[in-house]
């Protein structure tokens, strides 16, 4: 365990996780300095809250303060080659992530969930399964409950469940979860990592320090990719897949089936669940595998999973208006996630006809948009593209489906709603991050939901000016 009392500690990044790290370090007796390269009203409010605690705060900086530190904690997704982080690394100060800071101080076993997509749903399913069996848990996510904010609770917990991303994992050194779950691997964050291999290597650090008596629950296709790159998984391994019938847990005609020794049986019919789609079948299989290694009774676990409802912005049905479904999948911030949403949406009334009005686009993460083309041709009537990546998406997709670059999300919603007919689906599944036009994917999803609700009000009141109603939805 790190000794923190009277140590000079630098925290880089003062978002939610950075503020939590500053506060925890202060409670632990460290002398804390927090810095951020940005200046915003939100950061100013955070700084005003931290300074009365005796924490030194500097915003809008590109270099750390000119003094010696015993430890530096990186709490934000800043690339390691940014001047601020590079300056710290050159100074030879030990640099750890906020995730590792928390785990070093944790007093219970940890279950870590990582992967390109499915982390949030899988972690939520695991927490629900444990809670249904009276296990005390906390679910930690960098965006909602950073590890540093829940450390003191761990002495009373059975398990700390961690939703870990590649940014947190890429600088971990001693991080070792008792159970590690890898939900999927697909290209993402190439604007940061440059190559898919570099991104995969960052996530693979999830397993780096596991021992032979720990557990690794891994999607079989992801495991194949790790082996191709000769990245070891030293723990006991259980595989799952919606596509590979040789996996330990697999999906067979809508039923989740186990071939694990002493557990060979059908487990769960997806029709009995609130979750839909092959990607959610995999999320359920991963959670079932965790429940198996933790020796939870299957009956109570299944009951908890049948009633699980995904959180907001995750293939969320917002409304059905005039037979048109409006679905908010704002959390789909990469191409693979958008593919899963396109496959999960309801089929057209006329077999084989496209029935989706897709709204996509946002901050360009350097992903390849071409591979999704055949699926667009099969499922999408028209794509409305917004944000920084809109023109590049149009270049990649216009050969497969009609595309329109819209000036805003509200314009895209209005046009899709105006043209959709009964049996169609208006789907927000951006395949990009939200940071070009919105605070985060939640903000983007909220704007979409408000716009849809305005359309519904207009229909009920007999209003015809949809654009007028949408103009107020963003405010």
Tab-separated table of C-alpha atoms in Angstrom:
chain	number	residue	atom	x	y	z
A	1	UNK	CA	0.000	0.000	0.000
A	2	UNK	CA	1.277	3.448	-0.915
A	3	UNK	CA	2.404	5.600	1.984
A	4	UNK	CA	0.806	8.997	1.394
A	5	UNK	CA	1.153	10.956	4.635
A	6	UNK	CA	3.280	14.108	4.255
A	7	UNK	CA	4.098	13.225	0.624
A	8	UNK	CA	4.028	15.871	-2.113
A	9	UNK	CA	1.546	14.561	-4.693
A	10	UNK	CA	0.615	16.071	-8.045
A	11	UNK	CA	-2.808	15.299	-9.561
A	12	UNK	CA	-3.067	15.885	-13.325
A	13	UNK	CA	-6.603	16.524	-14.545
A	14	UNK	CA	-9.312	18.021	-12.365
A	15	UNK	CA	-12.489	16.481	-13.705
A	16	UNK	CA	-14.662	14.332	-11.475
A	17	UNK	CA	-11.954	11.683	-10.932
A	18	UNK	CA	-9.208	14.259	-10.374
A	19	UNK	CA	-11.195	16.106	-7.736
A	20	UNK	CA	-11.968	12.820	-5.988
A	21	UNK	CA	-8.262	11.921	-6.048
A	22	UNK	CA	-7.298	15.324	-4.591
A	23	UNK	CA	-9.814	14.961	-1.779
A	24	UNK	CA	-8.745	11.405	-0.941
A	25	UNK	CA	-5.054	12.315	-0.932
A	26	UNK	CA	-5.790	15.287	1.305
A	27	UNK	CA	-7.678	13.058	3.765
A	28	UNK	CA	-4.688	10.710	3.715
A	29	UNK	CA	-2.338	13.444	4.873
A	30	UNK	CA	-0.623	14.218	1.556
A	31	UNK	CA	0.256	17.717	0.402
A	32	UNK	CA	-1.701	17.953	-2.814
A	33	UNK	CA	-1.356	20.065	-5.941
A	34	UNK	CA	-3.947	19.721	-8.697
A	35	UNK	CA	-3.392	20.964	-12.252
A	36	UNK	CA	-5.358	20.958	-15.494
A	37	UNK	CA	-4.428	22.252	-18.927
A	38	UNK	CA	-7.994	23.514	-19.491
A	39	UNK	CA	-9.929	26.417	-18.008
A	40	UNK	CA	-13.703	26.191	-17.784
A	41	UNK	CA	-16.510	27.235	-15.488
A	42	UNK	CA	-16.873	23.648	-14.272
A	43	UNK	CA	-13.161	23.453	-13.444
A	44	UNK	CA	-13.302	26.832	-11.713
A	45	UNK	CA	-16.137	25.578	-9.496
A	46	UNK	CA	-14.084	22.479	-8.677
A	47	UNK	CA	-11.037	24.577	-7.856
A	48	UNK	CA	-13.106	26.799	-5.559
A	49	UNK	CA	-14.186	23.688	-3.679
A	50	UNK	CA	-10.685	22.203	-3.400
A	51	UNK	CA	-8.710	25.267	-2.283
A	52	UNK	CA	-10.378	25.601	1.164
A	53	UNK	CA	-9.157	22.038	1.864
A	54	UNK	CA	-5.568	23.235	1.537
A	55	UNK	CA	-5.137	21.893	-2.004
A	56	UNK	CA	-3.134	24.050	-4.396
A	57	UNK	CA	-4.879	24.343	-7.776
A	58	UNK	CA	-3.595	25.668	-11.122
A	59	UNK	CA	-5.690	25.739	-14.304
A	60	UNK	CA	-4.641	26.386	-17.908
A	61	UNK	CA	-1.113	25.088	-17.370
A	62	UNK	CA	1.152	23.208	-19.783
A	63	UNK	CA	3.851	22.273	-17.263
A	64	UNK	CA	3.844	21.108	-13.633
A	65	UNK	CA	4.960	23.400	-10.805
A	66	UNK	CA	8.732	23.673	-10.537
A	67	UNK	CA	9.269	21.611	-7.394
A	68	UNK	CA	9.827	17.997	-6.441
A	69	UNK	CA	6.927	15.566	-6.094
A	70	UNK	CA	6.924	12.083	-4.602
A	71	UNK	CA	4.070	10.885	-6.816
A	72	UNK	CA	1.946	12.034	-9.749
A	73	UNK	CA	-1.599	10.800	-10.381
A	74	UNK	CA	-3.072	11.012	-13.892
A	75	UNK	CA	-6.835	11.238	-13.595
A	76	UNK	CA	-7.886	12.300	-17.078
A	77	UNK	CA	-7.676	10.743	-20.552
A	78	UNK	CA	-4.824	13.082	-21.478
A	79	UNK	CA	-2.481	11.391	-23.992
A	80	UNK	CA	0.875	10.532	-22.503
A	81	UNK	CA	2.631	12.686	-25.129
A	82	UNK	CA	0.936	15.951	-24.115
A	83	UNK	CA	3.463	18.510	-22.791
A	84	UNK	CA	2.061	18.454	-19.253
A	85	UNK	CA	2.298	14.669	-18.891
A	86	UNK	CA	5.607	14.428	-20.766
A	87	UNK	CA	7.163	16.985	-18.414
A	88	UNK	CA	6.186	14.864	-15.406
A	89	UNK	CA	7.537	11.698	-16.990
A	90	UNK	CA	10.841	13.377	-17.836
A	91	UNK	CA	11.195	14.402	-14.205
A	92	UNK	CA	11.182	10.685	-13.259
A	93	UNK	CA	8.343	11.198	-10.781
A	94	UNK	CA	6.384	7.918	-10.438
A	95	UNK	CA	3.193	8.320	-12.499
A	96	UNK	CA	0.094	6.217	-11.770
A	97	UNK	CA	-3.543	6.407	-12.815
A	98	UNK	CA	-6.347	7.420	-10.472
A	99	UNK	CA	-7.585	3.831	-10.860
A	100	UNK	CA	-4.344	2.410	-9.484
A	101	UNK	CA	-4.223	4.970	-6.669
A	102	UNK	CA	-7.618	3.754	-5.506
A	103	UNK	CA	-6.901	0.057	-5.877
A	104	UNK	CA	-3.632	0.389	-3.961
A	105	UNK	CA	-5.674	1.646	-0.988
A	106	UNK	CA	-8.672	-0.661	-1.407
A	107	UNK	CA	-9.487	-3.187	1.321
A	108	UNK	CA	-11.624	-5.680	-0.612
A	109	UNK	CA	-11.407	-7.895	-3.696
A	110	UNK	CA	-11.930	-6.219	-7.048
A	111	UNK	CA	-13.782	-7.272	-10.196
A	112	UNK	CA	-12.655	-5.241	-13.214
A	113	UNK	CA	-14.611	-4.949	-16.462
A	114	UNK	CA	-12.914	-3.570	-19.576
A	115	UNK	CA	-13.406	-3.689	-23.328
A	116	UNK	CA	-14.380	-1.576	-26.300
A	117	UNK	CA	-18.120	-1.946	-25.746
A	118	UNK	CA	-20.422	-3.490	-23.150
A	119	UNK	CA	-18.480	-2.457	-20.034
A	120	UNK	CA	-21.296	-0.513	-18.387
A	121	UNK	CA	-24.026	-3.080	-18.977
A	122	UNK	CA	-21.825	-5.999	-17.924
A	123	UNK	CA	-20.649	-4.237	-14.762
A	124	UNK	CA	-24.255	-3.359	-13.927
A	125	UNK	CA	-25.349	-6.967	-14.412
A	126	UNK	CA	-22.549	-8.210	-12.149
A	127	UNK	CA	-23.460	-5.736	-9.434
A	128	UNK	CA	-27.122	-6.739	-9.676
A	129	UNK	CA	-26.264	-10.447	-9.437
A	130	UNK	CA	-24.123	-9.858	-6.345
A	131	UNK	CA	-26.707	-7.623	-4.682
A	132	UNK	CA	-29.423	-10.230	-5.250
A	133	UNK	CA	-27.268	-12.606	-3.213
A	134	UNK	CA	-26.699	-10.111	-0.383
A	135	UNK	CA	-23.104	-9.295	-1.297
A	136	UNK	CA	-22.005	-5.754	-0.479
A	137	UNK	CA	-20.642	-3.999	-3.549
A	138	UNK	CA	-19.941	-0.598	-5.066
A	139	UNK	CA	-19.705	-0.008	-8.803
A	140	UNK	CA	-16.949	2.456	-9.703
A	141	UNK	CA	-16.768	4.281	-13.019
A	142	UNK	CA	-14.421	7.099	-13.967
A	143	UNK	CA	-17.394	9.203	-15.067
A	144	UNK	CA	-19.769	8.586	-12.173
A	145	UNK	CA	-18.094	7.145	-9.061
A	146	UNK	CA	-14.292	7.326	-9.396
A	147	UNK	CA	-12.361	4.809	-7.326
A	148	UNK	CA	-10.911	7.564	-5.151
A	149	UNK	CA	-14.406	8.564	-4.054
A	150	UNK	CA	-15.268	5.103	-2.689
A	151	UNK	CA	-11.969	3.906	-1.188
A	152	UNK	CA	-13.063	4.357	2.431
A	153	UNK	CA	-16.163	2.238	1.777
A	154	UNK	CA	-14.137	-0.795	0.685
A	155	UNK	CA	-13.414	-1.978	4.240
A	156	UNK	CA	-17.120	-2.886	4.498
A	157	UNK	CA	-17.501	-4.357	0.987
A	158	UNK	CA	-17.308	-7.877	-0.372
A	159	UNK	CA	-16.328	-6.681	-3.858
A	160	UNK	CA	-15.417	-3.452	-5.595
A	161	UNK	CA	-16.623	-3.556	-9.215
A	162	UNK	CA	-14.546	-1.422	-11.575
A	163	UNK	CA	-15.484	-0.223	-15.025
A	164	UNK	CA	-12.000	0.360	-16.460
A	165	UNK	CA	-11.049	2.008	-19.755
A	166	UNK	CA	-7.863	1.890	-21.804
A	167	UNK	CA	-6.791	5.357	-20.612
A	168	UNK	CA	-6.786	4.169	-16.999
A	169	UNK	CA	-5.134	0.838	-17.743
A	170	UNK	CA	-2.307	1.996	-20.013
A	171	UNK	CA	-0.080	3.214	-17.147
A	172	UNK	CA	-1.004	0.655	-14.492
A	173	UNK	CA	1.914	-1.275	-12.982
A	174	UNK	CA	0.618	-3.279	-10.007
A	175	UNK	CA	-3.136	-3.405	-10.757
A	176	UNK	CA	-4.407	-6.943	-10.234
A	177	UNK	CA	-8.145	-7.705	-10.146
A	178	UNK	CA	-9.250	-11.025	-8.670
A	179	UNK	CA	-11.704	-11.341	-11.572
A	180	UNK	CA	-11.026	-9.544	-14.867
A	181	UNK	CA	-13.662	-9.343	-17.600
A	182	UNK	CA	-12.895	-8.375	-21.211
A	183	UNK	CA	-16.175	-7.765	-23.054
A	184	UNK	CA	-14.921	-7.051	-26.587
A	185	UNK	CA	-12.097	-5.651	-28.685
A	186	UNK	CA	-12.773	-3.454	-31.714
A	187	UNK	CA	-10.982	-0.422	-33.158
A	188	UNK	CA	-11.418	2.670	-30.985
A	189	UNK	CA	-9.516	5.802	-29.905
A	190	UNK	CA	-7.198	5.579	-32.918
A	191	UNK	CA	-6.836	9.360	-32.758
A	192	UNK	CA	-4.953	8.731	-29.522
A	193	UNK	CA	-3.231	5.368	-30.022
A	194	UNK	CA	-2.444	5.550	-33.733
A	195	UNK	CA	-2.898	1.815	-34.308
A	196	UNK	CA	-5.392	-0.790	-33.201
A	197	UNK	CA	-2.529	-2.865	-31.778
A	198	UNK	CA	-1.457	-0.064	-29.429
A	199	UNK	CA	-5.045	0.271	-28.210
A	200	UNK	CA	-5.336	-3.490	-27.613
A	201	UNK	CA	-2.045	-3.539	-25.724
A	202	UNK	CA	-3.319	-0.808	-23.399
A	203	UNK	CA	-6.468	-2.793	-22.547
A	204	UNK	CA	-4.523	-6.058	-22.194
A	205	UNK	CA	-2.789	-4.638	-19.096
A	206	UNK	CA	-6.020	-5.677	-17.360
A	207	UNK	CA	-4.559	-9.194	-17.107
A	208	UNK	CA	-0.876	-8.323	-16.714
A	209	UNK	CA	-0.491	-9.005	-12.984
A	210	UNK	CA	-3.088	-11.727	-12.523
A	211	UNK	CA	-1.961	-15.016	-11.025
A	212	UNK	CA	-2.880	-18.592	-11.906
A	213	UNK	CA	-5.578	-18.680	-9.219
A	214	UNK	CA	-7.305	-15.475	-10.429
A	215	UNK	CA	-10.042	-15.522	-13.068
A	216	UNK	CA	-10.225	-14.037	-16.572
A	217	UNK	CA	-13.628	-13.909	-18.288
A	218	UNK	CA	-12.916	-13.113	-21.948
A	219	UNK	CA	-14.913	-12.870	-25.160
A	220	UNK	CA	-13.446	-15.625	-27.334
A	221	UNK	CA	-12.766	-13.336	-30.300
A	222	UNK	CA	-10.963	-10.891	-27.996
A	223	UNK	CA	-8.893	-13.732	-26.550
A	224	UNK	CA	-7.871	-14.778	-30.059
A	225	UNK	CA	-6.687	-11.223	-30.721
A	226	UNK	CA	-4.640	-11.192	-27.498
A	227	UNK	CA	-3.017	-14.490	-28.450
A	228	UNK	CA	-2.274	-13.198	-31.942
A	229	UNK	CA	-0.314	-10.369	-30.313
A	230	UNK	CA	1.265	-12.787	-27.805
A	231	UNK	CA	-0.297	-10.942	-24.873
A	232	UNK	CA	-0.556	-13.371	-21.935
A	233	UNK	CA	-3.640	-14.135	-19.867
A	234	UNK	CA	-2.150	-16.028	-16.899
A	235	UNK	CA	-5.380	-16.520	-14.922
A	236	UNK	CA	-7.935	-19.313	-15.162
A	237	UNK	CA	-10.000	-18.455	-18.216
A	238	UNK	CA	-13.654	-18.731	-19.229
A	239	UNK	CA	-14.648	-17.671	-22.748
A	240	UNK	CA	-17.991	-16.480	-24.076
A	241	UNK	CA	-19.299	-15.552	-27.513
A	242	UNK	CA	-22.475	-14.911	-29.471
A	243	UNK	CA	-20.698	-16.051	-32.654
A	244	UNK	CA	-18.322	-18.860	-31.664
A	245	UNK	CA	-20.092	-22.104	-30.663
A	246	UNK	CA	-16.810	-23.445	-29.257
A	247	UNK	CA	-16.751	-20.872	-26.452
A	248	UNK	CA	-17.394	-21.988	-22.868
A	249	UNK	CA	-20.604	-19.924	-22.922
A	250	UNK	CA	-22.321	-19.397	-26.269
A	251	UNK	CA	-25.560	-18.200	-27.840
A	252	UNK	CA	-27.640	-20.834	-29.596
A	253	UNK	CA	-30.889	-19.725	-31.272
A	254	UNK	CA	-31.652	-17.167	-28.612
A	255	UNK	CA	-30.566	-19.281	-25.629
A	256	UNK	CA	-27.414	-18.801	-23.556
A	257	UNK	CA	-25.754	-22.198	-23.149
A	258	UNK	CA	-22.857	-23.362	-20.961
A	259	UNK	CA	-20.398	-26.133	-21.774
A	260	UNK	CA	-18.408	-25.568	-18.553
A	261	UNK	CA	-17.708	-28.787	-16.622
A	262	UNK	CA	-20.386	-29.499	-14.013
A	263	UNK	CA	-22.437	-26.648	-15.493
A	264	UNK	CA	-23.290	-28.010	-18.952
A	265	UNK	CA	-26.803	-26.790	-19.590
A	266	UNK	CA	-28.983	-24.099	-21.168
A	267	UNK	CA	-28.885	-21.110	-18.820
A	268	UNK	CA	-31.156	-18.348	-20.067
A	269	UNK	CA	-33.521	-17.573	-22.944
A	270	UNK	CA	-32.944	-13.976	-24.058
A	271	UNK	CA	-36.672	-13.626	-24.704
A	272	UNK	CA	-37.161	-13.674	-20.934
A	273	UNK	CA	-34.919	-10.617	-20.499
A	274	UNK	CA	-35.325	-6.884	-20.969
A	275	UNK	CA	-32.024	-6.805	-22.878
A	276	UNK	CA	-31.978	-7.496	-26.612
A	277	UNK	CA	-29.400	-8.232	-29.300
A	278	UNK	CA	-26.335	-10.428	-29.654
A	279	UNK	CA	-24.136	-7.854	-27.909
A	280	UNK	CA	-26.356	-8.013	-24.826
A	281	UNK	CA	-26.320	-11.799	-25.013
A	282	UNK	CA	-22.552	-11.512	-24.568
A	283	UNK	CA	-22.912	-9.062	-21.691
A	284	UNK	CA	-25.237	-11.542	-19.961
A	285	UNK	CA	-22.854	-14.434	-20.590
A	286	UNK	CA	-19.941	-12.507	-19.101
A	287	UNK	CA	-21.964	-11.702	-15.974
A	288	UNK	CA	-23.128	-15.318	-15.682
A	289	UNK	CA	-19.511	-16.482	-15.878
A	290	UNK	CA	-18.560	-14.116	-13.058
A	291	UNK	CA	-21.444	-15.400	-10.956
A	292	UNK	CA	-20.219	-18.942	-11.583
A	293	UNK	CA	-16.645	-18.311	-10.394
A	294	UNK	CA	-17.989	-16.481	-7.333
A	295	UNK	CA	-20.251	-19.470	-6.575
A	296	UNK	CA	-23.507	-17.535	-6.595
A	297	UNK	CA	-26.758	-19.550	-6.773
A	298	UNK	CA	-27.909	-19.618	-10.383
A	299	UNK	CA	-31.625	-19.145	-9.699
A	300	UNK	CA	-31.253	-15.807	-7.932
A	301	UNK	CA	-28.697	-14.643	-10.497
A	302	UNK	CA	-31.074	-15.422	-13.377
A	303	UNK	CA	-33.924	-13.585	-11.670
A	304	UNK	CA	-31.757	-10.488	-11.313
A	305	UNK	CA	-30.722	-10.598	-14.969
A	306	UNK	CA	-34.201	-11.079	-16.398
A	307	UNK	CA	-35.358	-7.793	-14.906
A	308	UNK	CA	-32.203	-5.771	-15.631
A	309	UNK	CA	-32.878	-2.644	-17.693
A	310	UNK	CA	-29.928	-0.879	-19.371
A	311	UNK	CA	-29.158	2.669	-18.325
A	312	UNK	CA	-29.948	5.846	-20.264
A	313	UNK	CA	-28.344	6.454	-23.658
A	314	UNK	CA	-27.722	2.728	-24.207
A	315	UNK	CA	-30.180	1.659	-26.946
A	316	UNK	CA	-32.847	3.485	-24.951
A	317	UNK	CA	-36.372	3.512	-26.372
A	318	UNK	CA	-37.407	7.161	-26.034
A	319	UNK	CA	-40.841	7.054	-27.674
A	320	UNK	CA	-42.966	5.534	-30.400
A	321	UNK	CA	-44.820	8.202	-32.357
A	322	UNK	CA	-47.138	7.266	-35.203
A	323	UNK	CA	-45.589	3.808	-35.372
A	324	UNK	CA	-42.036	5.232	-35.550
A	325	UNK	CA	-39.622	4.199	-32.805
A	326	UNK	CA	-37.079	6.766	-31.587
A	327	UNK	CA	-34.008	5.147	-29.994
A	328	UNK	CA	-31.256	6.951	-28.103
A	329	UNK	CA	-27.979	5.056	-28.395
A	330	UNK	CA	-25.736	8.044	-27.721
A	331	UNK	CA	-23.329	5.825	-25.792
A	332	UNK	CA	-22.324	4.178	-29.089
A	333	UNK	CA	-19.105	6.150	-29.519
A	334	UNK	CA	-17.380	3.850	-32.016
A	335	UNK	CA	-18.212	2.002	-35.229
A	336	UNK	CA	-18.509	-1.426	-33.602
A	337	UNK	CA	-21.111	-0.126	-31.134
A	338	UNK	CA	-23.119	1.434	-33.967
A	339	UNK	CA	-23.036	-1.893	-35.851
A	340	UNK	CA	-24.516	-3.642	-32.837
A	341	UNK	CA	-27.308	-1.063	-32.607
A	342	UNK	CA	-28.154	-1.427	-36.298
A	343	UNK	CA	-28.442	-5.191	-35.877
A	344	UNK	CA	-30.507	-4.917	-32.687
A	345	UNK	CA	-33.132	-2.496	-34.061
A	346	UNK	CA	-36.474	-3.975	-35.060
A	347	UNK	CA	-36.744	-5.248	-38.641
A	348	UNK	CA	-38.865	-3.600	-41.311
A	349	UNK	CA	-42.502	-4.652	-41.781
A	350	UNK	CA	-41.533	-5.712	-45.319
A	351	UNK	CA	-38.848	-8.391	-45.035
A	352	UNK	CA	-35.487	-7.336	-46.434
A	353	UNK	CA	-36.326	-3.635	-46.717
A	354	UNK	CA	-34.298	-1.005	-44.797
A	355	UNK	CA	-36.298	0.848	-42.154
A	356	UNK	CA	-33.735	2.848	-40.127
A	357	UNK	CA	-33.121	6.575	-40.218
A	358	UNK	CA	-29.638	6.752	-38.722
A	359	UNK	CA	-28.253	9.851	-36.997
A	360	UNK	CA	-24.472	9.572	-36.625
A	361	UNK	CA	-21.350	11.683	-36.344
A	362	UNK	CA	-19.434	13.719	-33.807
A	363	UNK	CA	-15.774	14.061	-32.931
A	364	UNK	CA	-13.582	12.132	-35.350
A	365	UNK	CA	-11.587	9.443	-33.510
A	366	UNK	CA	-9.723	8.291	-36.624
A	367	UNK	CA	-11.845	5.158	-37.079
A	368	UNK	CA	-12.463	3.339	-40.373
A	369	UNK	CA	-16.050	4.019	-41.418
A	370	UNK	CA	-16.013	1.869	-44.574
A	371	UNK	CA	-16.422	-1.571	-42.995
A	372	UNK	CA	-19.956	-0.806	-41.806
A	373	UNK	CA	-21.062	-0.088	-45.392
A	374	UNK	CA	-22.793	-3.382	-46.288
A	375	UNK	CA	-24.789	-3.276	-43.047
A	376	UNK	CA	-25.887	0.285	-43.835
A	377	UNK	CA	-27.065	-0.855	-47.243
A	378	UNK	CA	-29.107	-3.619	-45.636
A	379	UNK	CA	-30.677	-1.642	-42.761
A	380	UNK	CA	-30.526	2.137	-43.299
A	381	UNK	CA	-32.954	4.160	-45.440
A	382	UNK	CA	-31.057	7.398	-44.935
A	383	UNK	CA	-28.185	8.622	-42.742
A	384	UNK	CA	-28.110	12.124	-41.259
A	385	UNK	CA	-24.535	13.028	-40.330
A	386	UNK	CA	-23.483	15.719	-37.889
A	387	UNK	CA	-20.379	17.188	-36.338
A	388	UNK	CA	-16.686	17.051	-37.085
A	389	UNK	CA	-16.762	13.587	-38.696
A	390	UNK	CA	-19.877	14.229	-40.807
A	391	UNK	CA	-18.164	14.885	-44.139
A	392	UNK	CA	-15.757	11.950	-43.778
A	393	UNK	CA	-18.682	9.646	-42.925
A	394	UNK	CA	-20.570	10.898	-45.982
A	395	UNK	CA	-17.587	10.095	-48.208
A	396	UNK	CA	-17.422	6.572	-46.791
A	397	UNK	CA	-21.153	5.832	-46.648
A	398	UNK	CA	-22.872	7.549	-49.576
A	399	UNK	CA	-22.216	4.593	-51.876
A	400	UNK	CA	-24.211	2.378	-49.483
A	401	UNK	CA	-27.111	4.609	-48.397
A	402	UNK	CA	-28.338	8.163	-49.044
A	403	UNK	CA	-26.536	10.598	-46.732
A	404	UNK	CA	-27.210	14.169	-45.663
A	405	UNK	CA	-24.813	16.304	-43.634
A	406	UNK	CA	-26.972	18.192	-41.117
A	407	UNK	CA	-25.921	21.394	-39.384
A	408	UNK	CA	-26.980	20.125	-35.963
A	409	UNK	CA	-28.431	17.169	-34.104
A	410	UNK	CA	-31.769	18.987	-33.885
A	411	UNK	CA	-31.924	19.415	-37.654
A	412	UNK	CA	-31.121	15.725	-38.102
A	413	UNK	CA	-33.904	14.686	-35.701
A	414	UNK	CA	-36.399	16.990	-37.429
A	415	UNK	CA	-35.588	15.676	-40.908
A	416	UNK	CA	-35.635	12.035	-39.839
A	417	UNK	CA	-38.966	12.492	-38.036
A	418	UNK	CA	-40.488	14.273	-41.023
A	419	UNK	CA	-39.611	11.470	-43.428
A	420	UNK	CA	-40.103	8.361	-41.261
A	421	UNK	CA	-43.245	6.270	-41.656
A	422	UNK	CA	-44.920	3.635	-39.473
A	423	UNK	CA	-42.609	0.673	-38.906
A	424	UNK	CA	-39.468	2.805	-39.206
A	425	UNK	CA	-36.873	3.533	-36.534
A	426	UNK	CA	-35.081	6.839	-35.949
A	427	UNK	CA	-31.814	5.755	-34.344
A	428	UNK	CA	-29.192	8.004	-32.751
A	429	UNK	CA	-26.082	5.802	-32.803
A	430	UNK	CA	-23.232	8.229	-33.488
A	431	UNK	CA	-20.154	5.944	-33.899
A	432	UNK	CA	-18.173	8.963	-32.648
A	433	UNK	CA	-17.504	10.711	-29.368
A	434	UNK	CA	-19.559	13.782	-28.473
A	435	UNK	CA	-16.856	16.263	-27.542
A	436	UNK	CA	-17.040	18.409	-30.660
A	437	UNK	CA	-20.553	19.733	-29.896
A	438	UNK	CA	-21.594	18.396	-26.468
A	439	UNK	CA	-20.200	18.081	-22.941
A	440	UNK	CA	-20.374	14.279	-23.111
A	441	UNK	CA	-22.473	11.464	-24.567
A	442	UNK	CA	-25.079	11.981	-21.829
A	443	UNK	CA	-25.625	15.596	-22.892
A	444	UNK	CA	-25.952	14.512	-26.530
A	445	UNK	CA	-28.496	11.853	-25.590
A	446	UNK	CA	-30.472	14.311	-23.454
A	447	UNK	CA	-30.736	16.764	-26.368
A	448	UNK	CA	-31.997	13.929	-28.602
A	449	UNK	CA	-34.576	12.863	-26.000
A	450	UNK	CA	-35.816	16.421	-25.525
A	451	UNK	CA	-36.174	16.808	-29.277
A	452	UNK	CA	-38.186	13.589	-29.568
A	453	UNK	CA	-40.455	14.601	-26.696
A	454	UNK	CA	-41.086	17.928	-28.419
A	455	UNK	CA	-42.109	16.079	-31.555
A	456	UNK	CA	-44.498	13.948	-29.508
A	457	UNK	CA	-46.048	17.059	-27.959
A	458	UNK	CA	-46.452	18.576	-31.380
A	459	UNK	CA	-48.263	15.506	-32.675
A	460	UNK	CA	-50.636	15.425	-29.689
A	461	UNK	CA	-51.443	19.121	-30.075
A	462	UNK	CA	-51.809	18.896	-33.818
A	463	UNK	CA	-48.823	21.166	-34.361
A	464	UNK	CA	-47.068	21.061	-37.738
A	465	UNK	CA	-43.966	23.137	-37.124
A	466	UNK	CA	-41.569	20.498	-35.801
A	467	UNK	CA	-38.513	22.678	-36.355
A	468	UNK	CA	-39.980	25.401	-34.176
A	469	UNK	CA	-40.512	23.015	-31.290
A	470	UNK	CA	-37.035	21.537	-31.680
A	471	UNK	CA	-35.449	24.964	-31.529
A	472	UNK	CA	-36.535	25.186	-27.896
A	473	UNK	CA	-35.518	21.609	-27.064
A	474	UNK	CA	-31.800	22.384	-27.035
A	475	UNK	CA	-32.167	25.308	-24.651
